[in-house]
PDB file of C-alpha atoms in Angstrom:
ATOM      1  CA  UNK A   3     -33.196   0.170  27.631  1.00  0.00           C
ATOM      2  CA  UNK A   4     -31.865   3.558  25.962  1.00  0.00           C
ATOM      3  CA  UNK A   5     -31.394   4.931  29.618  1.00  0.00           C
ATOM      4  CA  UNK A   6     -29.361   1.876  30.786  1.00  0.00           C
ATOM      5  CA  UNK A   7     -27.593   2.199  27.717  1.00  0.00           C
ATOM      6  CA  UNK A   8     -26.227   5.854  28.493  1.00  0.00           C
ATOM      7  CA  UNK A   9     -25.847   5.098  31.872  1.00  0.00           C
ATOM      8  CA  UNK A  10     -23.348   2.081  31.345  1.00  0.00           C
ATOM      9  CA  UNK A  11     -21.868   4.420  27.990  1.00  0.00           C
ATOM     10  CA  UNK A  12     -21.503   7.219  30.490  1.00  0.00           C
ATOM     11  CA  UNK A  13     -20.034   5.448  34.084  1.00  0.00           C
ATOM     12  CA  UNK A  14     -17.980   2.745  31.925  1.00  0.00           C
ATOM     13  CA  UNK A  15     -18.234   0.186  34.918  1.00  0.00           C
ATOM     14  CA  UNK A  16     -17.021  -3.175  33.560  1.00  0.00           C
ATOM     15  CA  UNK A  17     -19.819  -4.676  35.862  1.00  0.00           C
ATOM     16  CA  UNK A  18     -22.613  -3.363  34.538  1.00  0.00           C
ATOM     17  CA  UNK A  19     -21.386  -3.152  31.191  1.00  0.00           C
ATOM     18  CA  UNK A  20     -21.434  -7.188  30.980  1.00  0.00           C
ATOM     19  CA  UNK A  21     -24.805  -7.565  33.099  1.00  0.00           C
ATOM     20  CA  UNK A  22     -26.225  -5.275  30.138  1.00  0.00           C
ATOM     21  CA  UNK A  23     -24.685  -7.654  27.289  1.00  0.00           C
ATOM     22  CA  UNK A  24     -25.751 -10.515  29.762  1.00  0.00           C
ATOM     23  CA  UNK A  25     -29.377  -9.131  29.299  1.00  0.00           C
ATOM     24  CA  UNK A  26     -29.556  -7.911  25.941  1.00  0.00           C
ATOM     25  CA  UNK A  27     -28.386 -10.874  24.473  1.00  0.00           C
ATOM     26  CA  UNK A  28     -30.643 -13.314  26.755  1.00  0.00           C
ATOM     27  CA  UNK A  29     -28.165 -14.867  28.949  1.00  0.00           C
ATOM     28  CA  UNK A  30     -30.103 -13.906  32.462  1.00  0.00           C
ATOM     29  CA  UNK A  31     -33.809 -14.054  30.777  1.00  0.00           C
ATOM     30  CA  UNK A  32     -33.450 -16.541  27.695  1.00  0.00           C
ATOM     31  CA  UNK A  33     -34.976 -13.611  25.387  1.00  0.00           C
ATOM     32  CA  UNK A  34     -32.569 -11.873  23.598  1.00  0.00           C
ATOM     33  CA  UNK A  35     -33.215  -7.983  22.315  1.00  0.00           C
ATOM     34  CA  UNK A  36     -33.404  -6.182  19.242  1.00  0.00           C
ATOM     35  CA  UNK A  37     -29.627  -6.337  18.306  1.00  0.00           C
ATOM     36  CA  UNK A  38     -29.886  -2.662  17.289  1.00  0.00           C
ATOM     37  CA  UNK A  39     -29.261  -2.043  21.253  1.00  0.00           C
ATOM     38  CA  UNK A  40     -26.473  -4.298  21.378  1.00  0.00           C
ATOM     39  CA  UNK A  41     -25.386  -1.473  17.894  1.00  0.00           C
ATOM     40  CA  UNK A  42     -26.223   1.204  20.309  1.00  0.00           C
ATOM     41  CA  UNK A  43     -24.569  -0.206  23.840  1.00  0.00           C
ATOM     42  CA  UNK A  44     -21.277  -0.437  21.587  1.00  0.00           C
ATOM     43  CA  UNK A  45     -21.504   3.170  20.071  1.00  0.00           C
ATOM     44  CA  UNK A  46     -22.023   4.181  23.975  1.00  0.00           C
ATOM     45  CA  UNK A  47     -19.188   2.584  24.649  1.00  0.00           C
ATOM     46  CA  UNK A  48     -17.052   3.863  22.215  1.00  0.00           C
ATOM     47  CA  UNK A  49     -16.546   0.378  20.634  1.00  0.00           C
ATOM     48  CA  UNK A  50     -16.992   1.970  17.126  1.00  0.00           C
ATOM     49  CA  UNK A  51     -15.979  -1.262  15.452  1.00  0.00           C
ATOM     50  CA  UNK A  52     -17.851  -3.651  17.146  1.00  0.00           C
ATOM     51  CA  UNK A  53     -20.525  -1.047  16.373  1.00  0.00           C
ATOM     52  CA  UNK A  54     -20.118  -0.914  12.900  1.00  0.00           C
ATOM     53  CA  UNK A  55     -19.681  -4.443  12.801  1.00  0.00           C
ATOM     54  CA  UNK A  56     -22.842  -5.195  14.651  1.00  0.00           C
ATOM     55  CA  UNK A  57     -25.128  -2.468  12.374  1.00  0.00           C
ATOM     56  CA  UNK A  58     -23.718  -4.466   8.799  1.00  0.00           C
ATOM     57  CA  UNK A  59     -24.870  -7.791  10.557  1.00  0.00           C
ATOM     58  CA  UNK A  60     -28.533  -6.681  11.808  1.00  0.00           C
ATOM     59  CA  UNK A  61     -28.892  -4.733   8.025  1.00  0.00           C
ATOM     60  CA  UNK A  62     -28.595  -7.965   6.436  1.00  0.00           C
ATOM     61  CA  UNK A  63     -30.728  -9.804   9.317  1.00  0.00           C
ATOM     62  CA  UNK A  64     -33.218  -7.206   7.974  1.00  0.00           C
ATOM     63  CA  UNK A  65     -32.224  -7.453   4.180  1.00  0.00           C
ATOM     64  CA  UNK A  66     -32.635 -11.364   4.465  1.00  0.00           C
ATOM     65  CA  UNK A  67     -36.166 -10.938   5.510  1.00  0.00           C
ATOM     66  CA  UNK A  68     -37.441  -7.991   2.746  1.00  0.00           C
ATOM     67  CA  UNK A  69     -37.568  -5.012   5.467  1.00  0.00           C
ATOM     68  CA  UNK A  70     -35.425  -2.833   3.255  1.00  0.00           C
ATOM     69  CA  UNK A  71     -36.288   0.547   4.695  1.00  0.00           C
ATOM     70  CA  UNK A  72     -35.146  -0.745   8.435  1.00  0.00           C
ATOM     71  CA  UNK A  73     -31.759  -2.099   6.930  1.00  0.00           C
ATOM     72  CA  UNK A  74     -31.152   1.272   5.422  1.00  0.00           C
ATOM     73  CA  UNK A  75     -32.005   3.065   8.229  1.00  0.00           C
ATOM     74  CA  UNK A  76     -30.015   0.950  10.234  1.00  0.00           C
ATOM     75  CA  UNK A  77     -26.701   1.640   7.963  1.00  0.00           C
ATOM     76  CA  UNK A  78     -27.161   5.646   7.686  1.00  0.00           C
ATOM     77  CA  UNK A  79     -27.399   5.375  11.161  1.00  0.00           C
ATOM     78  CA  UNK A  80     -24.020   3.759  11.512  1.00  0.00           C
ATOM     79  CA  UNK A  81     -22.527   5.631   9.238  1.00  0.00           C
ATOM     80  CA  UNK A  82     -23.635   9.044  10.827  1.00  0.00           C
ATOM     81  CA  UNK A  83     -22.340   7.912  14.064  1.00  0.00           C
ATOM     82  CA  UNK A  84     -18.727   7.302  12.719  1.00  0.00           C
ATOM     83  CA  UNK A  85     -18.778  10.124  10.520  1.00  0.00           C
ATOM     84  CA  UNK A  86     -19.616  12.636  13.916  1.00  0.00           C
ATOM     85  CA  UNK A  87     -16.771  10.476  15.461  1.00  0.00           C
ATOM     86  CA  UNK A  88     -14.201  10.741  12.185  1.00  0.00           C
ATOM     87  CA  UNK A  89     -13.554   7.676  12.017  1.00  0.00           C
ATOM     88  CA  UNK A  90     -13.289   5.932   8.798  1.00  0.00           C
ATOM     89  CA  UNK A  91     -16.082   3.865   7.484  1.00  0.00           C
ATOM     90  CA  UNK A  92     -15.954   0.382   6.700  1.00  0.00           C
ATOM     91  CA  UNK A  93     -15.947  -0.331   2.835  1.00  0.00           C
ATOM     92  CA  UNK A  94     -18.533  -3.230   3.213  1.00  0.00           C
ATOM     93  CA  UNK A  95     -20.311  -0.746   5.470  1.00  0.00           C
ATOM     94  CA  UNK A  96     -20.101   2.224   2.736  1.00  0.00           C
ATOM     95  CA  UNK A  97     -20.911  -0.264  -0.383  1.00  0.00           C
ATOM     96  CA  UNK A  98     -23.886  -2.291   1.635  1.00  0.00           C
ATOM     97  CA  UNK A  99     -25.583   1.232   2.035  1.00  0.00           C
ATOM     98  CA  UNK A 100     -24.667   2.248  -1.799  1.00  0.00           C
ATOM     99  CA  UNK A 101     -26.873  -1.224  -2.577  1.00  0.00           C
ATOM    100  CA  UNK A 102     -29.774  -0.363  -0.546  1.00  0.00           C
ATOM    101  CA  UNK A 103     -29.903   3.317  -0.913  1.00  0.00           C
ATOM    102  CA  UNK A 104     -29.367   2.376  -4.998  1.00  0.00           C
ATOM    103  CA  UNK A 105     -32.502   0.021  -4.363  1.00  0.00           C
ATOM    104  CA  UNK A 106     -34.252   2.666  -2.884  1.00  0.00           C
ATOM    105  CA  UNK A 107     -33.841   5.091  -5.717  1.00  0.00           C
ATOM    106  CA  UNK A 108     -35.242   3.009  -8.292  1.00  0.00           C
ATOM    107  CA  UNK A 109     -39.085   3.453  -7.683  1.00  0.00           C
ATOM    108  CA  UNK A 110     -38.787   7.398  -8.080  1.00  0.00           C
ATOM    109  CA  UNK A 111     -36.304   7.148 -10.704  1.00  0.00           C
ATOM    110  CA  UNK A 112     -38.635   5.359 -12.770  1.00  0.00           C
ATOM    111  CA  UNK A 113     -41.317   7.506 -11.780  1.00  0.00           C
ATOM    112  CA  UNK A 114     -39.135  10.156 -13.570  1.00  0.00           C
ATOM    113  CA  UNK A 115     -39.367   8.254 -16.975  1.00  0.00           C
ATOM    114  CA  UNK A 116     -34.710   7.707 -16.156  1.00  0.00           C
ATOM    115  CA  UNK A 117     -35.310   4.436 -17.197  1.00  0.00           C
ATOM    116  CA  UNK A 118     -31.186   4.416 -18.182  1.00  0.00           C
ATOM    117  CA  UNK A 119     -30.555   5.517 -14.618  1.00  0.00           C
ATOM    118  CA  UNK A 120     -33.120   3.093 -13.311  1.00  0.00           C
ATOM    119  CA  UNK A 121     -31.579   0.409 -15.180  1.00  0.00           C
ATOM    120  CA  UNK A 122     -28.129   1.372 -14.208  1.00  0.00           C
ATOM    121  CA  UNK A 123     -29.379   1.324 -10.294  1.00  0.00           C
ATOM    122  CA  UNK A 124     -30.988  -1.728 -10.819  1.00  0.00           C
ATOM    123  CA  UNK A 125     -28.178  -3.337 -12.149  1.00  0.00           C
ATOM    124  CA  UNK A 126     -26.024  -2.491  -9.290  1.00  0.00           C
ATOM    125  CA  UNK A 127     -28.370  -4.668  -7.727  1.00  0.00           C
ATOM    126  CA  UNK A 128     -28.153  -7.579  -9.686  1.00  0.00           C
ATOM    127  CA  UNK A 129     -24.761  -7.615  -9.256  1.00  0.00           C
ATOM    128  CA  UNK A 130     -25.195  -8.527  -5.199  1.00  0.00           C
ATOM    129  CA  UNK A 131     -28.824 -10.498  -5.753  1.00  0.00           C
ATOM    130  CA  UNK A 132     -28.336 -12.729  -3.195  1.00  0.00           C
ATOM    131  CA  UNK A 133     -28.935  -9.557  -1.083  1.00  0.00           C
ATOM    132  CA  UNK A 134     -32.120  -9.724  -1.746  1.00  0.00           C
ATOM    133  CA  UNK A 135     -33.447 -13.172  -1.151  1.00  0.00           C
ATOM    134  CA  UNK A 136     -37.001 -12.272  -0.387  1.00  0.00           C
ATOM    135  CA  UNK A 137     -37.585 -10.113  -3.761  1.00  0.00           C
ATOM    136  CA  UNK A 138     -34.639 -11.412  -5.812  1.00  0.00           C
ATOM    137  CA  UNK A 139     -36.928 -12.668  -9.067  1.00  0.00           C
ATOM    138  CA  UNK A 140     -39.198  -9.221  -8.887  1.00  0.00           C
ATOM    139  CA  UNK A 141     -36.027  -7.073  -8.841  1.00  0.00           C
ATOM    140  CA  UNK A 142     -34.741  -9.138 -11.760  1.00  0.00           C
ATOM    141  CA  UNK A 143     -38.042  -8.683 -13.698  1.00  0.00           C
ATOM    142  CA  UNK A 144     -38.272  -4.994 -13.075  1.00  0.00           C
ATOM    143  CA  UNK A 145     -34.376  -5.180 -14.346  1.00  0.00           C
ATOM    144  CA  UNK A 146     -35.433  -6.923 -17.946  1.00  0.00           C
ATOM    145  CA  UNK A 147     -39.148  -4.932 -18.227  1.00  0.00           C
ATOM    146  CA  UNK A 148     -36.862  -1.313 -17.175  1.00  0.00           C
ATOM    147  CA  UNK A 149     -33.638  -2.194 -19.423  1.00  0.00           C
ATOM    148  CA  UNK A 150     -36.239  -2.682 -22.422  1.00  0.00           C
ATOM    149  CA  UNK A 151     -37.875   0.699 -22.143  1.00  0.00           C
ATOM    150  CA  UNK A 152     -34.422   1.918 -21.929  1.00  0.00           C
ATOM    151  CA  UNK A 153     -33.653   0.270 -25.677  1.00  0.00           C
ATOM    152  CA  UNK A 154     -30.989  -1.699 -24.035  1.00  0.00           C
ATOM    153  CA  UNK A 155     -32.183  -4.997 -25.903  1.00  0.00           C
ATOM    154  CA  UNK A 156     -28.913  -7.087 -25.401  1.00  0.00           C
ATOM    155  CA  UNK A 157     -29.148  -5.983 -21.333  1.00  0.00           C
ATOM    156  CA  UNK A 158     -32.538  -6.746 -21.310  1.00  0.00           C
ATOM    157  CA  UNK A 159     -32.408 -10.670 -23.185  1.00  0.00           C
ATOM    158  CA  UNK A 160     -29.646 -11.179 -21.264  1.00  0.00           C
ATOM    159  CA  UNK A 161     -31.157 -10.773 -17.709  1.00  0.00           C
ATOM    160  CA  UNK A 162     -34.455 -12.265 -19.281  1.00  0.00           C
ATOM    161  CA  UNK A 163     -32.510 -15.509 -20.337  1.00  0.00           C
ATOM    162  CA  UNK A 164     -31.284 -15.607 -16.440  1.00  0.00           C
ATOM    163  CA  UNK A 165     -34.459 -14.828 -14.872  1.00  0.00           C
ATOM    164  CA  UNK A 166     -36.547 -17.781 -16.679  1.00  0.00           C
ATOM    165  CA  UNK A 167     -33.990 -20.064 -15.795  1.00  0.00           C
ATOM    166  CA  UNK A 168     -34.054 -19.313 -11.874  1.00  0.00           C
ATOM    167  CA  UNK A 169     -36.004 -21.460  -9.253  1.00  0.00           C
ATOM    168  CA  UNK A 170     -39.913 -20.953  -8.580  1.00  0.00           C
ATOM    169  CA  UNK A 171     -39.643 -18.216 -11.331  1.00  0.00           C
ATOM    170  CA  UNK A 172     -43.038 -19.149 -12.125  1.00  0.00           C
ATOM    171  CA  UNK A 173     -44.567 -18.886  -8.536  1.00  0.00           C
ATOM    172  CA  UNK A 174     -42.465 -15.393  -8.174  1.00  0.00           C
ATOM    173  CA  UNK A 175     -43.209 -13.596 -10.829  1.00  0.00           C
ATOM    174  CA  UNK A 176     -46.734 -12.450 -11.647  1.00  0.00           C
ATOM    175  CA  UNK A 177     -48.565 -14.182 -15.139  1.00  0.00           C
ATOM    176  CA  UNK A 178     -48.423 -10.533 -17.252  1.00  0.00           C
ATOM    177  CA  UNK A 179     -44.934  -9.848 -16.506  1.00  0.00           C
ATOM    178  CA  UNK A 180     -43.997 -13.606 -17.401  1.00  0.00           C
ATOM    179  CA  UNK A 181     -45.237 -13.354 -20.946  1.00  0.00           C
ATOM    180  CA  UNK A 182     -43.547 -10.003 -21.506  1.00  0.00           C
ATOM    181  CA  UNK A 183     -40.243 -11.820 -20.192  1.00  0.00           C
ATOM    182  CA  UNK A 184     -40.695 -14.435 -22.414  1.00  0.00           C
ATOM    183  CA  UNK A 185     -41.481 -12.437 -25.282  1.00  0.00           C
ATOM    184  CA  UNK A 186     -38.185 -10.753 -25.033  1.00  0.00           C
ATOM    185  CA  UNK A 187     -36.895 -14.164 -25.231  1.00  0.00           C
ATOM    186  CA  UNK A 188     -38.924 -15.584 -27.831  1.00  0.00           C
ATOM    187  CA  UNK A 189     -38.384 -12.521 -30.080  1.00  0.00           C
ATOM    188  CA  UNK A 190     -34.884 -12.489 -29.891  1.00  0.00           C
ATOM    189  CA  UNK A 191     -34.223 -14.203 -33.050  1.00  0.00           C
ATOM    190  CA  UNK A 192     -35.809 -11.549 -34.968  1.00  0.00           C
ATOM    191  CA  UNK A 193     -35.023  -8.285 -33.549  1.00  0.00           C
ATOM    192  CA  UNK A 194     -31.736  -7.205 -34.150  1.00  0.00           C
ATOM    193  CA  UNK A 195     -29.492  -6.843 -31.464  1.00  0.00           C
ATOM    194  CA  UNK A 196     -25.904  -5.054 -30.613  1.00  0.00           C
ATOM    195  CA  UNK A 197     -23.926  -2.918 -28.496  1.00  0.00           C
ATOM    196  CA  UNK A 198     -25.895  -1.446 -25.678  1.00  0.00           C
ATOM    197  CA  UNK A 199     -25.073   1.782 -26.704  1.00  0.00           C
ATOM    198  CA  UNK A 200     -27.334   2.095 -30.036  1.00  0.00           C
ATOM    199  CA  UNK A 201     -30.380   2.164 -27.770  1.00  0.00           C
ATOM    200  CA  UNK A 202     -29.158   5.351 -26.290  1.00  0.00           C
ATOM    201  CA  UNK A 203     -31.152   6.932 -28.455  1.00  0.00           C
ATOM    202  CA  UNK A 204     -34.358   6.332 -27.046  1.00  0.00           C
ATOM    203  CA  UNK A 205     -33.163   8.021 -23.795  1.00  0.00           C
ATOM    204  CA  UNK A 206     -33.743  11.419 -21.738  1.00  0.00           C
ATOM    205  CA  UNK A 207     -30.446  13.568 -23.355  1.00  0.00           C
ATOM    206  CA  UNK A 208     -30.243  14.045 -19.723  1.00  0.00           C
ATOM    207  CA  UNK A 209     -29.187   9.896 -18.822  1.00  0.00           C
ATOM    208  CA  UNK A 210     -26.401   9.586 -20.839  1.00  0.00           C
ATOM    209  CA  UNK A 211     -23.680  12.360 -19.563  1.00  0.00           C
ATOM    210  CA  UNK A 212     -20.691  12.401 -17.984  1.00  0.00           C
ATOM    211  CA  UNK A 213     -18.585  14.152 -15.181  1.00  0.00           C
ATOM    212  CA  UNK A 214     -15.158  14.576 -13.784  1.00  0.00           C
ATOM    213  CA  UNK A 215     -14.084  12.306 -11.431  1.00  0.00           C
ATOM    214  CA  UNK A 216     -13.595  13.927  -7.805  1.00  0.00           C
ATOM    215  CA  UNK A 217     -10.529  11.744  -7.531  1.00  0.00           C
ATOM    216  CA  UNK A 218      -8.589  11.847 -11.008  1.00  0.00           C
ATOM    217  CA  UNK A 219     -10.586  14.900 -12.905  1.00  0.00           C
ATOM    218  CA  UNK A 220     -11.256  12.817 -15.732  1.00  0.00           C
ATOM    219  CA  UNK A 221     -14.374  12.702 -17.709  1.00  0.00           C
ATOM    220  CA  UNK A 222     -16.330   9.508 -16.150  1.00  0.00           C
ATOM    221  CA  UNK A 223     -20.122   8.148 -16.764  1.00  0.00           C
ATOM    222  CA  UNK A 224     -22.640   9.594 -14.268  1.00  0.00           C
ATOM    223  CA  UNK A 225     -23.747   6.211 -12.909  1.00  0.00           C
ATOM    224  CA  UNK A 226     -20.021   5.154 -12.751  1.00  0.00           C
ATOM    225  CA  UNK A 227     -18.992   4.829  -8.914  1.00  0.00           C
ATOM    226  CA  UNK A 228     -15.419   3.449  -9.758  1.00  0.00           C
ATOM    227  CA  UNK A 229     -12.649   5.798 -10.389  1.00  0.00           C
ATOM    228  CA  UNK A 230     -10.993   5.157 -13.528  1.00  0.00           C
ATOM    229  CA  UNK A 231      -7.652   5.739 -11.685  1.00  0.00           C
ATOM    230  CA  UNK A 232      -4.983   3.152 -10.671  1.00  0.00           C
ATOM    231  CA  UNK A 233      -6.401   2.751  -7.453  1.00  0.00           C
ATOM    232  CA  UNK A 234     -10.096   2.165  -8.508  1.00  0.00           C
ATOM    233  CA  UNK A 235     -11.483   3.503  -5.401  1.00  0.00           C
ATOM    234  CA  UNK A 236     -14.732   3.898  -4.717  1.00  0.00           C
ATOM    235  CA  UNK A 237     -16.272   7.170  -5.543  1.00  0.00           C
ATOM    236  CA  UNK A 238     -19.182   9.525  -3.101  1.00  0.00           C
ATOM    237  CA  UNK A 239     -22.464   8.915  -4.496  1.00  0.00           C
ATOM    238  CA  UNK A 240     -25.386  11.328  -4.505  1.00  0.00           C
ATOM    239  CA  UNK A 241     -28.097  10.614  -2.342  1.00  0.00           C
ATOM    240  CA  UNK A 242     -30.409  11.933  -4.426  1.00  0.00           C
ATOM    241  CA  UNK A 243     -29.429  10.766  -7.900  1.00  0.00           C
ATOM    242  CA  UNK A 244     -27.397   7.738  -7.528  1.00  0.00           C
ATOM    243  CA  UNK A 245     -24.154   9.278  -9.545  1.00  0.00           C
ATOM    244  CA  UNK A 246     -21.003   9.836  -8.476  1.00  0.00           C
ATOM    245  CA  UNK A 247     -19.874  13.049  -6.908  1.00  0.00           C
ATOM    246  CA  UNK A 248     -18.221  15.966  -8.735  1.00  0.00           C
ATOM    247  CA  UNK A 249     -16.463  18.519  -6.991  1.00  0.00           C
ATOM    248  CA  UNK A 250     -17.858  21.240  -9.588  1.00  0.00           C
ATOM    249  CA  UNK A 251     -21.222  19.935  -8.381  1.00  0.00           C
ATOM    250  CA  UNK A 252     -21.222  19.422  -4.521  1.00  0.00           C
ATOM    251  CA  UNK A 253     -22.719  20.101  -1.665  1.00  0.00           C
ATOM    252  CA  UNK A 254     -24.517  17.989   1.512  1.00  0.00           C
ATOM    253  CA  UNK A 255     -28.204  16.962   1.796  1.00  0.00           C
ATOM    254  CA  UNK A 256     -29.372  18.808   4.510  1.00  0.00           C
ATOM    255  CA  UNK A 257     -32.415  16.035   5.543  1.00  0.00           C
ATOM    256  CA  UNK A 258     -29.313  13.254   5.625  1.00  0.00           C
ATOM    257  CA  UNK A 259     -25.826  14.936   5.781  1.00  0.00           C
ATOM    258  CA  UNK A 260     -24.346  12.632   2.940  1.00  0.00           C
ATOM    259  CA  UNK A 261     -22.899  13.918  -0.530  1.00  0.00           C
ATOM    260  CA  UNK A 262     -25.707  15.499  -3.106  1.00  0.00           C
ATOM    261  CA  UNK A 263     -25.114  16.761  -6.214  1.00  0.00           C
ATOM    262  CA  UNK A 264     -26.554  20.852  -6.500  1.00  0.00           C
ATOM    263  CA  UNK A 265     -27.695  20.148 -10.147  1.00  0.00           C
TER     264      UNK A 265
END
């Protein structure tokens, strides 16, 4: 199929070009492909939309279904090709990789002891949980248990009041992570609780900086992806980190090609 594929991309014969769709989508055999050739007929082609387009759809056909790791792939992918092309991403391209990349980085974040940058990562996810219908309770859980060990109390009751409330909750979440959910919930009364920022303390010095913004050149949280401008654009994010770019601080991965802070 990838040598049909160059072969229509390269003679651009409108005849074999819709035979190829025909097949690939299961017109002339009734069993349709892996849409990721449809993706790559459409790259061949030029057709960098319909590409585009076609990689955001099979991501979440992936995301639906808990194979993380292929949706990712699938958007870098995407985004590499239109890069090499320059032309401009799509934003719900760009922010559906920031999700799954931010996912991604959570397991060796918290291998790192960040649990404020694991918290802040995980969050991002929270925000878009219905992105993650397969594992959306677990994330949650890892969300209250991380936010905790952060000292982030009101973050962590909060999330814990949502999560016991959600559907199957009990089926979803394993027995010794409910009871340390609940605790948090249970305890609530008696611990005392306030702005998020008085558990700071407990942090790595290292979580809780700031940097300029790459847009504006003011002074903006790490894990902040927004410029504080009029705009509010979206900012570069490290692949390696999860914070936003600094142009004091930059420089490209050399394993991916994408944005990566040198510190």
């Amino acid at each position: 199929l990838d040598a049909a594929i160059q072969l229509v991309g390269k003679v651009r014969n409108d005849i074999m070009t819709h035979q190829l769709i025909d097949y690939l989508l299961g017109d002339t055999t009734g069993a349709p492909q892996d849409p990721i050739y449809i993706y790559r007929l459409y790259f061949s082609l030029g057709r960098v939309v319909d590409a585009a387009k076609t990689a955001e759809i099979i991501a979440k056909q992936d995301m639906d279904n808990g194979r993380y790791k292929d949706a990712h792939g699938t958007l870098v992918e995407a985004i590499r090709n239109l890069e090499q092309r320059n032309v401009h991403v799509p934003q719900s391209l760009r922010q559906d990789f920031i999700l799954l990349h931010s996912y991604l980085l959570v397991k060796p974040t918290l291998k790192r002891g960040l649990n404020l940058t694991a918290t802040k990562l995980l969050e991002r996810c929270l925000n878009r949980l219905s992105r993650f219908p397969v594992h959306d309770k677990s994330i949650m859980c890892t969300a209250v248990l991380t936010a905790q060990k952060a000292g982030l109390n009101d973050l962590a009751l909060k999330w814990a009041r949502e999560l016991i409330v959600m559907n199957d909750y009990r089926d979803s979440v394993p027995q010794k992570f409910q009871r340390k959910v609940e605790q948090i919930v249970r305890k609530s009364g008696r611990v005392k609780l306030g702005p998020e920022s008085e558990g700071l303390g407990l942090l790595n010095p290292a979580e809780a900086g700031t940097s300029l913004c790459p847009l504006t050149n003011l002074h903006l949280a790490d894990l902040e992806l927004t410029s504080p401008g009029a705009g509010k654009e979206q900012l570069p994010m490290c692949v390696a980190s999860g914070k936003h770019m600094s142009l004091e601080d930059w420089m490209f991965c050399p394993n991916s090609g994408f944005p990566a802070k040198r510190s």
